[in-house]
Tab-separated table of C-alpha atoms in Angstrom:
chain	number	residue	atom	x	y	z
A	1	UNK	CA	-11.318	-76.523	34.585
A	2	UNK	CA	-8.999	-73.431	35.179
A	3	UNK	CA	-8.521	-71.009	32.705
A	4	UNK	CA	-4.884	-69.088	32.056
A	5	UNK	CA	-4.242	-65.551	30.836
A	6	UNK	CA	-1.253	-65.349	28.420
A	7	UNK	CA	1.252	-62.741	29.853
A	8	UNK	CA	4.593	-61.196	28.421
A	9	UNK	CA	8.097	-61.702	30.447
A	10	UNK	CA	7.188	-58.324	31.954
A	11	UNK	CA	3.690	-59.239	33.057
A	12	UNK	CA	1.894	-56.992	30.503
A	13	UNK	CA	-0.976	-58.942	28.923
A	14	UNK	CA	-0.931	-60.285	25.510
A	15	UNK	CA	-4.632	-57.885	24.470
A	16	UNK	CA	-2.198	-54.655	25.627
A	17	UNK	CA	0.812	-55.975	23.697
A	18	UNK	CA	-1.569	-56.064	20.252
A	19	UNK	CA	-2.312	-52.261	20.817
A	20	UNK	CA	1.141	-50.877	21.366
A	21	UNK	CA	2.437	-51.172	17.872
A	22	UNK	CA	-0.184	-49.268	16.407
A	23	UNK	CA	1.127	-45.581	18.044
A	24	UNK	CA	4.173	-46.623	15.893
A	25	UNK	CA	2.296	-44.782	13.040
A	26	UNK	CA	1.180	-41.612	14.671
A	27	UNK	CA	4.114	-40.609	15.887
A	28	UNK	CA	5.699	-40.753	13.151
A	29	UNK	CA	2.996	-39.074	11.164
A	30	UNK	CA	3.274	-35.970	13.844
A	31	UNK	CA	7.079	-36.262	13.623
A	32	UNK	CA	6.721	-35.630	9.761
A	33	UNK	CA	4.339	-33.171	9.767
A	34	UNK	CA	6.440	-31.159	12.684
A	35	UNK	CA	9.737	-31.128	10.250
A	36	UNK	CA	7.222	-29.970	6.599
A	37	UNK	CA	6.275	-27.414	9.472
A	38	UNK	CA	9.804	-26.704	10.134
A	39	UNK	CA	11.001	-26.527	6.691
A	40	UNK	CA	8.019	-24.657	5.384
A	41	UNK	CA	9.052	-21.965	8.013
A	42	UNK	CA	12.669	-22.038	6.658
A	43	UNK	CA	11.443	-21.304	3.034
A	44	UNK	CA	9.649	-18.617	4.385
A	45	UNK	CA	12.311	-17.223	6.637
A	46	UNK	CA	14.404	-17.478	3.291
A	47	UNK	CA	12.030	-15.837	0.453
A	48	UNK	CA	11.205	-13.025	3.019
A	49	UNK	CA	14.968	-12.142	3.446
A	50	UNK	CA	15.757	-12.447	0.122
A	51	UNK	CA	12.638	-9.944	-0.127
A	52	UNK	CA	14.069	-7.815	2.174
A	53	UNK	CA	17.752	-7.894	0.759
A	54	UNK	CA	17.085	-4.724	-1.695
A	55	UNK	CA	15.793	-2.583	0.954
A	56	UNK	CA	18.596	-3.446	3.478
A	57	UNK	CA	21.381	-3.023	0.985
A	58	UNK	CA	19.908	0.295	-0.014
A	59	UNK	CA	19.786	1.854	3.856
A	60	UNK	CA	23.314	0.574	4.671
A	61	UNK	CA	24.088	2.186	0.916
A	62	UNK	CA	22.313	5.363	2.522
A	63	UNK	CA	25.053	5.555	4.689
A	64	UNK	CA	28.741	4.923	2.926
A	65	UNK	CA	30.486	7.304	1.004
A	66	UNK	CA	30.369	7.407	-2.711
A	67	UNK	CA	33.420	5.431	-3.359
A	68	UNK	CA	32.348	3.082	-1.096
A	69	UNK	CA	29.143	2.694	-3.042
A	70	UNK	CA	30.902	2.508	-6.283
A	71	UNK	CA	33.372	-0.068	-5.501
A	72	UNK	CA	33.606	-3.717	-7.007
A	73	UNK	CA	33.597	-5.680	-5.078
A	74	UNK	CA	30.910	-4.514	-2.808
A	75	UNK	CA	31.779	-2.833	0.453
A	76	UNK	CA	30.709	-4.487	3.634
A	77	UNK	CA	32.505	-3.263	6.195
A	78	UNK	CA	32.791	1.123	6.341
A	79	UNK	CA	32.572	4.016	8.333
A	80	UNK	CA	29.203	5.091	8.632
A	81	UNK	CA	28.114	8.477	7.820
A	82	UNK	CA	25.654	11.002	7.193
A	83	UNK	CA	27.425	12.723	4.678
A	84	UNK	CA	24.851	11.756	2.076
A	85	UNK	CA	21.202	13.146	3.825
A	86	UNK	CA	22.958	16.044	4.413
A	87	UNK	CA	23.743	16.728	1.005
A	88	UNK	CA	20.306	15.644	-0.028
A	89	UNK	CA	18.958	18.551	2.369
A	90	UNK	CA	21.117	20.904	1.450
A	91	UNK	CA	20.233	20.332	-1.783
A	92	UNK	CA	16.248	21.388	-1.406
A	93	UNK	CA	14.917	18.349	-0.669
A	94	UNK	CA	12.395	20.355	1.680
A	95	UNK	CA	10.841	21.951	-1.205
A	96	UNK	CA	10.223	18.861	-2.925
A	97	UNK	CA	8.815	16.935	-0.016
A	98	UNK	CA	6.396	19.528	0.644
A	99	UNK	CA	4.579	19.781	-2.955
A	100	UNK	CA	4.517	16.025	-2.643
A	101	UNK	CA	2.932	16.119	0.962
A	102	UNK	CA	0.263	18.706	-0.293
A	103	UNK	CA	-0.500	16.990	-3.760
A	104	UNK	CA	-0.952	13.594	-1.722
A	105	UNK	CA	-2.607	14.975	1.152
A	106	UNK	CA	-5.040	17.472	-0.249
A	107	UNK	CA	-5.615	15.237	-2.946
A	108	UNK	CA	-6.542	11.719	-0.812
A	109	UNK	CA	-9.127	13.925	1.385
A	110	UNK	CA	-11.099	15.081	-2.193
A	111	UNK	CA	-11.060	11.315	-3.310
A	112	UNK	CA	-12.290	10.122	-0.343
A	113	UNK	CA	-14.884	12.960	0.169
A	114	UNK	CA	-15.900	12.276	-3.883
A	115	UNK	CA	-15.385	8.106	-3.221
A	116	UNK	CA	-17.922	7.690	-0.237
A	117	UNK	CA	-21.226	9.238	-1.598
A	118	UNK	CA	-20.453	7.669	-4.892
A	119	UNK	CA	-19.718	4.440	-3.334
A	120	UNK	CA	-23.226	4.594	-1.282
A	121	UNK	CA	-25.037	5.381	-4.361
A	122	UNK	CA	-24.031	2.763	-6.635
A	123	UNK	CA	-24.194	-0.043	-3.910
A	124	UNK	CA	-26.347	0.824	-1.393
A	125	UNK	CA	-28.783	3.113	-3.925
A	126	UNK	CA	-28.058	1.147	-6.842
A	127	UNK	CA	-30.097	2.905	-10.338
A	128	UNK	CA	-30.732	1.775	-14.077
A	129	UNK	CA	-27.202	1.868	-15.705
A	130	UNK	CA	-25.115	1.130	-11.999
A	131	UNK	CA	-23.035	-1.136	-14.316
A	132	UNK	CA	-22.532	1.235	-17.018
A	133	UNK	CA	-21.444	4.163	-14.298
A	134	UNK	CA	-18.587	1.585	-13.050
A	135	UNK	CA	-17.321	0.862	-16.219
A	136	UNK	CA	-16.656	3.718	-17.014
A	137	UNK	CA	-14.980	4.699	-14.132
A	138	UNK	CA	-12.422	2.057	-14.486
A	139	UNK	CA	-12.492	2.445	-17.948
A	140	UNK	CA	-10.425	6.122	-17.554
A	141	UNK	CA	-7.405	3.540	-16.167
A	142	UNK	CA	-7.220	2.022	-19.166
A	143	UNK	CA	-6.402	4.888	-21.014
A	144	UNK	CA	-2.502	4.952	-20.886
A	145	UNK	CA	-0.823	8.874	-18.980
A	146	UNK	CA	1.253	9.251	-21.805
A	147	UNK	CA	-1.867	9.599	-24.644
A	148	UNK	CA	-3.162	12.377	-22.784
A	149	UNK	CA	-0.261	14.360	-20.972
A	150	UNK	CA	-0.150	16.366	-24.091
A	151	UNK	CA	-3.828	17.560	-24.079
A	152	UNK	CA	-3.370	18.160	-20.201
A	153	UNK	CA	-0.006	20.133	-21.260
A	154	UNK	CA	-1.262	22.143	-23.595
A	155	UNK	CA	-4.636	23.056	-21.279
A	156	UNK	CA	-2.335	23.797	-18.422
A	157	UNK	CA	-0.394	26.008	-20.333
A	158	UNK	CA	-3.273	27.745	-21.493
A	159	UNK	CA	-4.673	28.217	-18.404
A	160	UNK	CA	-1.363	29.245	-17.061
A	161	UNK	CA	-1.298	26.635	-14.552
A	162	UNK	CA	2.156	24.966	-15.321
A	163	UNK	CA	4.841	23.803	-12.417
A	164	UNK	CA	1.665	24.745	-9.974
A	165	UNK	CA	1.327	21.972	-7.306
A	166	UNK	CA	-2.308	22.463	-7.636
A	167	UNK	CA	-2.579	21.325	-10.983
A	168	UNK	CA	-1.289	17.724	-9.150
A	169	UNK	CA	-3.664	17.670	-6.718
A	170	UNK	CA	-6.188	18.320	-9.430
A	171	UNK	CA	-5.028	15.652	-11.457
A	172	UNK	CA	-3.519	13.325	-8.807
A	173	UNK	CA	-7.993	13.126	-7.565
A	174	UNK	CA	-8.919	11.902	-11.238
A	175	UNK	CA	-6.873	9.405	-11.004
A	176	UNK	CA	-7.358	8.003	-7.876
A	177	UNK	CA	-10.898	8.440	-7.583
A	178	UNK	CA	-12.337	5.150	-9.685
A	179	UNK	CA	-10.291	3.068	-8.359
A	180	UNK	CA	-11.367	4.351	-4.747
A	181	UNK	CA	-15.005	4.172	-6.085
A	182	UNK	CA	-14.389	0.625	-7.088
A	183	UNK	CA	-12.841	-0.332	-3.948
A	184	UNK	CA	-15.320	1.807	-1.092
A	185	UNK	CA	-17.983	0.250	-3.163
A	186	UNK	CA	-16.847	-3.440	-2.168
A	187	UNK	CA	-17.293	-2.139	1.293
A	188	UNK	CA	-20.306	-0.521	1.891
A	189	UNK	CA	-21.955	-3.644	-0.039
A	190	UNK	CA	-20.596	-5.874	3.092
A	191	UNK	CA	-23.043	-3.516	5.387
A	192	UNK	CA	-26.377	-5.450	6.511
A	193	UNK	CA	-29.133	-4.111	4.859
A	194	UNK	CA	-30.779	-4.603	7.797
A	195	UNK	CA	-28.745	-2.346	10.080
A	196	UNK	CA	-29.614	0.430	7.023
A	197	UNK	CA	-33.503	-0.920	7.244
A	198	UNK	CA	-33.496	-0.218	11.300
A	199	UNK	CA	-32.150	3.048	10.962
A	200	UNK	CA	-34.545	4.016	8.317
A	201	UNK	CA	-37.522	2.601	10.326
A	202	UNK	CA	-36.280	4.886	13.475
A	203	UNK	CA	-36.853	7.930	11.306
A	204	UNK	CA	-33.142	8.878	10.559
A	205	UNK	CA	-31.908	11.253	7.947
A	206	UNK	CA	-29.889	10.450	5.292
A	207	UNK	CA	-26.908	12.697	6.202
A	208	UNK	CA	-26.948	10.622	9.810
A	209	UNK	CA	-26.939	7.398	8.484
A	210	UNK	CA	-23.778	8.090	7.439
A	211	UNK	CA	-22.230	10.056	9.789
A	212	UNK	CA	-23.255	7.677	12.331
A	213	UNK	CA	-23.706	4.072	10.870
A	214	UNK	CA	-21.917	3.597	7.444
A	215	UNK	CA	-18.908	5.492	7.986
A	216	UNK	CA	-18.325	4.113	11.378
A	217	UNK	CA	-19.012	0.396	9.973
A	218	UNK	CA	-16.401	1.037	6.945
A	219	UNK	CA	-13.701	2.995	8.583
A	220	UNK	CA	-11.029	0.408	7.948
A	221	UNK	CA	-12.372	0.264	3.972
A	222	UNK	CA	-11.571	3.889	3.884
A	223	UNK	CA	-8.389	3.600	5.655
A	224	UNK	CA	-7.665	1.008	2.980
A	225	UNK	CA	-8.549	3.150	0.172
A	226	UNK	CA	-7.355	6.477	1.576
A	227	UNK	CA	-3.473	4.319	2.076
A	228	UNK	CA	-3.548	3.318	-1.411
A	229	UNK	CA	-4.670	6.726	-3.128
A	230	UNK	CA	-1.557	7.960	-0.897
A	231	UNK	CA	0.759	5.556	-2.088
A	232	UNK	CA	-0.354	6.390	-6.046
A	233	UNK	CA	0.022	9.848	-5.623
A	234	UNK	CA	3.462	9.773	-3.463
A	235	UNK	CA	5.268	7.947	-6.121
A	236	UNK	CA	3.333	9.326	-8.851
A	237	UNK	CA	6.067	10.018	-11.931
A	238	UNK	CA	5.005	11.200	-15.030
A	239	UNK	CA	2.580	13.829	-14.638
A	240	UNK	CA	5.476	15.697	-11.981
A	241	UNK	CA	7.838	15.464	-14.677
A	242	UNK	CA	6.098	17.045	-17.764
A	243	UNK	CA	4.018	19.614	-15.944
A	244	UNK	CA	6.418	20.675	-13.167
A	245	UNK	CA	10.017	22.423	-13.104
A	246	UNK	CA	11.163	24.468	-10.304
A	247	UNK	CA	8.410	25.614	-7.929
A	248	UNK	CA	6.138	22.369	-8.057
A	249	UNK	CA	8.266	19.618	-8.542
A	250	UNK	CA	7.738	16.402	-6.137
A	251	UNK	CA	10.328	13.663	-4.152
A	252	UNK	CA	10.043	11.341	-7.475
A	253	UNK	CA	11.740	14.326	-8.992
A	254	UNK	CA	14.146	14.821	-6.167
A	255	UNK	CA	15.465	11.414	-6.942
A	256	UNK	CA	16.068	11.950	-10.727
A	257	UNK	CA	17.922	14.858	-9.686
A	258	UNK	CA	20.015	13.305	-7.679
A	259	UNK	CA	21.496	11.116	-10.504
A	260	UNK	CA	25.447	13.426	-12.502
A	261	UNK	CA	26.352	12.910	-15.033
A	262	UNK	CA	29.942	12.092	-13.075
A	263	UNK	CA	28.257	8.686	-12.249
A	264	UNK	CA	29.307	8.969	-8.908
A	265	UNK	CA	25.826	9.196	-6.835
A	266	UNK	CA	24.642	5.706	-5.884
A	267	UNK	CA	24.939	6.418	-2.331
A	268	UNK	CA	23.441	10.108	-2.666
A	269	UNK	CA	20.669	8.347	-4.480
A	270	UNK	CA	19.943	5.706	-1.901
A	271	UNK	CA	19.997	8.326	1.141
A	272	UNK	CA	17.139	10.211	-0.938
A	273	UNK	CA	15.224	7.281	-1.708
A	274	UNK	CA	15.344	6.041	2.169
A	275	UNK	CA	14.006	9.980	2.972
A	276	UNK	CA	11.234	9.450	-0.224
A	277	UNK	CA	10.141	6.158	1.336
A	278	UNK	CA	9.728	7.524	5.016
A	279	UNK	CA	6.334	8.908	4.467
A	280	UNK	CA	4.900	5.743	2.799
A	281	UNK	CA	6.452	3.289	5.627
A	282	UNK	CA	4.796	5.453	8.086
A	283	UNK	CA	1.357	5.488	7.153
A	284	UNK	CA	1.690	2.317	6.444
A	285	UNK	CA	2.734	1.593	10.301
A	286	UNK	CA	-0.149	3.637	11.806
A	287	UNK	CA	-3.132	2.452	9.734
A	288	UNK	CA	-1.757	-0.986	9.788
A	289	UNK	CA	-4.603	-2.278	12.005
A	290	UNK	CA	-7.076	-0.818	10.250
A	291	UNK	CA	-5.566	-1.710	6.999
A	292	UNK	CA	-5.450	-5.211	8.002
A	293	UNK	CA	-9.197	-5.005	8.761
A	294	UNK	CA	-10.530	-3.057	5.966
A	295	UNK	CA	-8.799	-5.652	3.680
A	296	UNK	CA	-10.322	-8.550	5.649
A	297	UNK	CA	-14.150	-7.451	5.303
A	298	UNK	CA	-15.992	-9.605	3.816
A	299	UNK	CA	-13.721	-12.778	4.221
A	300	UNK	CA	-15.343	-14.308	7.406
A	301	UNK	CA	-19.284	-13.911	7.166
């Protein structure tokens, strides 16, 4: 009795044959999921250029003349020129970018000198009433800038403090500081407690447990906080407006003033605006990698 193994016209046996069909369905689940990959990308591609639209229209702006600027329809093709920073220079905008680099500066190094002890006490030293302590810190950004710029005026004034860049920096670290509070605190509580627990078994001081275990651990949390407190205080509006004039007015000023009554200033306007935004993009670009870390603590444990 012989036995006979059914074959296809190519040879390939029938139990092969029954298998082929079912790659049918994989490939084209991994041809479908390749093109939602592709157009997902697209979208993305799209909403970030549409994004980035504003900001490119407002540096090739930078650059045309006013009528240019002005004219309906828009202007795409032009002579290039630097017409427009040079009039912004000429204009003083030294003066105003150096109260604004002193305010910010001078007053991110107090915040973050007031932020980290404060931060280690209410999460690593946490006491009766921890809770009651961070409310109201946050509670003083509730209050809205324009119920109390007339108190602060009137103190100023009395104090004889008025257009003085110091009075910024003053009040530029109050408002900063609970929100850094808030935020260093979220970072020292991702510390071990063991790491603190070794150190305190091996006999070290207070004072070099930070110098040499917290604030290494949270650098990128303070480069976090210390980039945001820098942004706030950069753009910061109000406060520059009502309690400075000539001597201590800041870049957000420099931008009003850049706005005649003639109407013809839009490209004036968006050369000062590219100089205001410098500083920001900047510091942004150096303490990217440690921004990127310091807002990723915590997220992988």
């Amino acid at each position: 009795m012989s036995t006979s193994t059914a074959a296809s016209p190519a040879g390939i046996p029938a139990a092969a044959q029954t298998t082929a069909p079912s790659r049918a369905p994989r490939r084209s689940r991994r041809n479908s999921s390749g093109a939602g990959s592709a157009a997902l990308t697209l979208v993305t591609w799209l909403v970030a250029i549409g994004f980035f639209m504003p900001v490119l229209w407002l540096v090739l702006t930078s650059f045309k003349q006013e009528a240019d600027a002005a004219s309906d329809p828009p202007t795409f093709f032009f002579d290039p020129t630097l017409d427009q920073y040079k009039a912004v220079f000429e204009a003083g905008a030294g003066g105003y970018f150096w109260n604004s680099a002193v305010a910010t500066v001078v007053s991110t190094l107090l915040v973050i000198l007031l932020a980290v002890p404060a931060a280690y006490a209410v999460s690593i030293r946490p006491v009766e009433k921890t809770r009651d302590v961070l409310f109201f810190f946050i509670s003083t950004k509730m209050l809205p800038v324009v119920a109390v710029i007339m108190p602060i005026y009137v103190v100023a004034g009395k104090l004889k403090v008025l257009d003085n860049v110091w009075t910024l920096v003053f009040l530029y670290t109050a408002m900063n500081l609970p929100l850094a509070v808030w935020m260093m605190r979220s970072f020292f509580q991702e510390v071990p407690r063991e790491v603190l627990e070794a150190a305190q078994m091996d006999g070290a001081s207070l004072i070099t447990t930070m110098r040499s275990i917290l604030i290494p651990m949270v650098t990128p949390g303070i480069a976090s906080t210390a980039l945001i407190c820098v942004i706030f205080a950069w753009n910061e509006f109000f406060f520059a407006l009502n309690l400075t004039a000539a001597e201590a007015a800041t870049a957000p000023i420099m931008l009003v003033s850049t706005m005649t009554s003639e109407g013809l200033y839009l490209a004036r306007l968006s050369a000062a605006s590219v100089l205001a935004s410098l500083p920001v993009v900047v510091a942004g670009w150096i303490a990217q990698k440690q921004l990127v870390r310091g807002l990723s603590m915590g997220a992988i444990k």
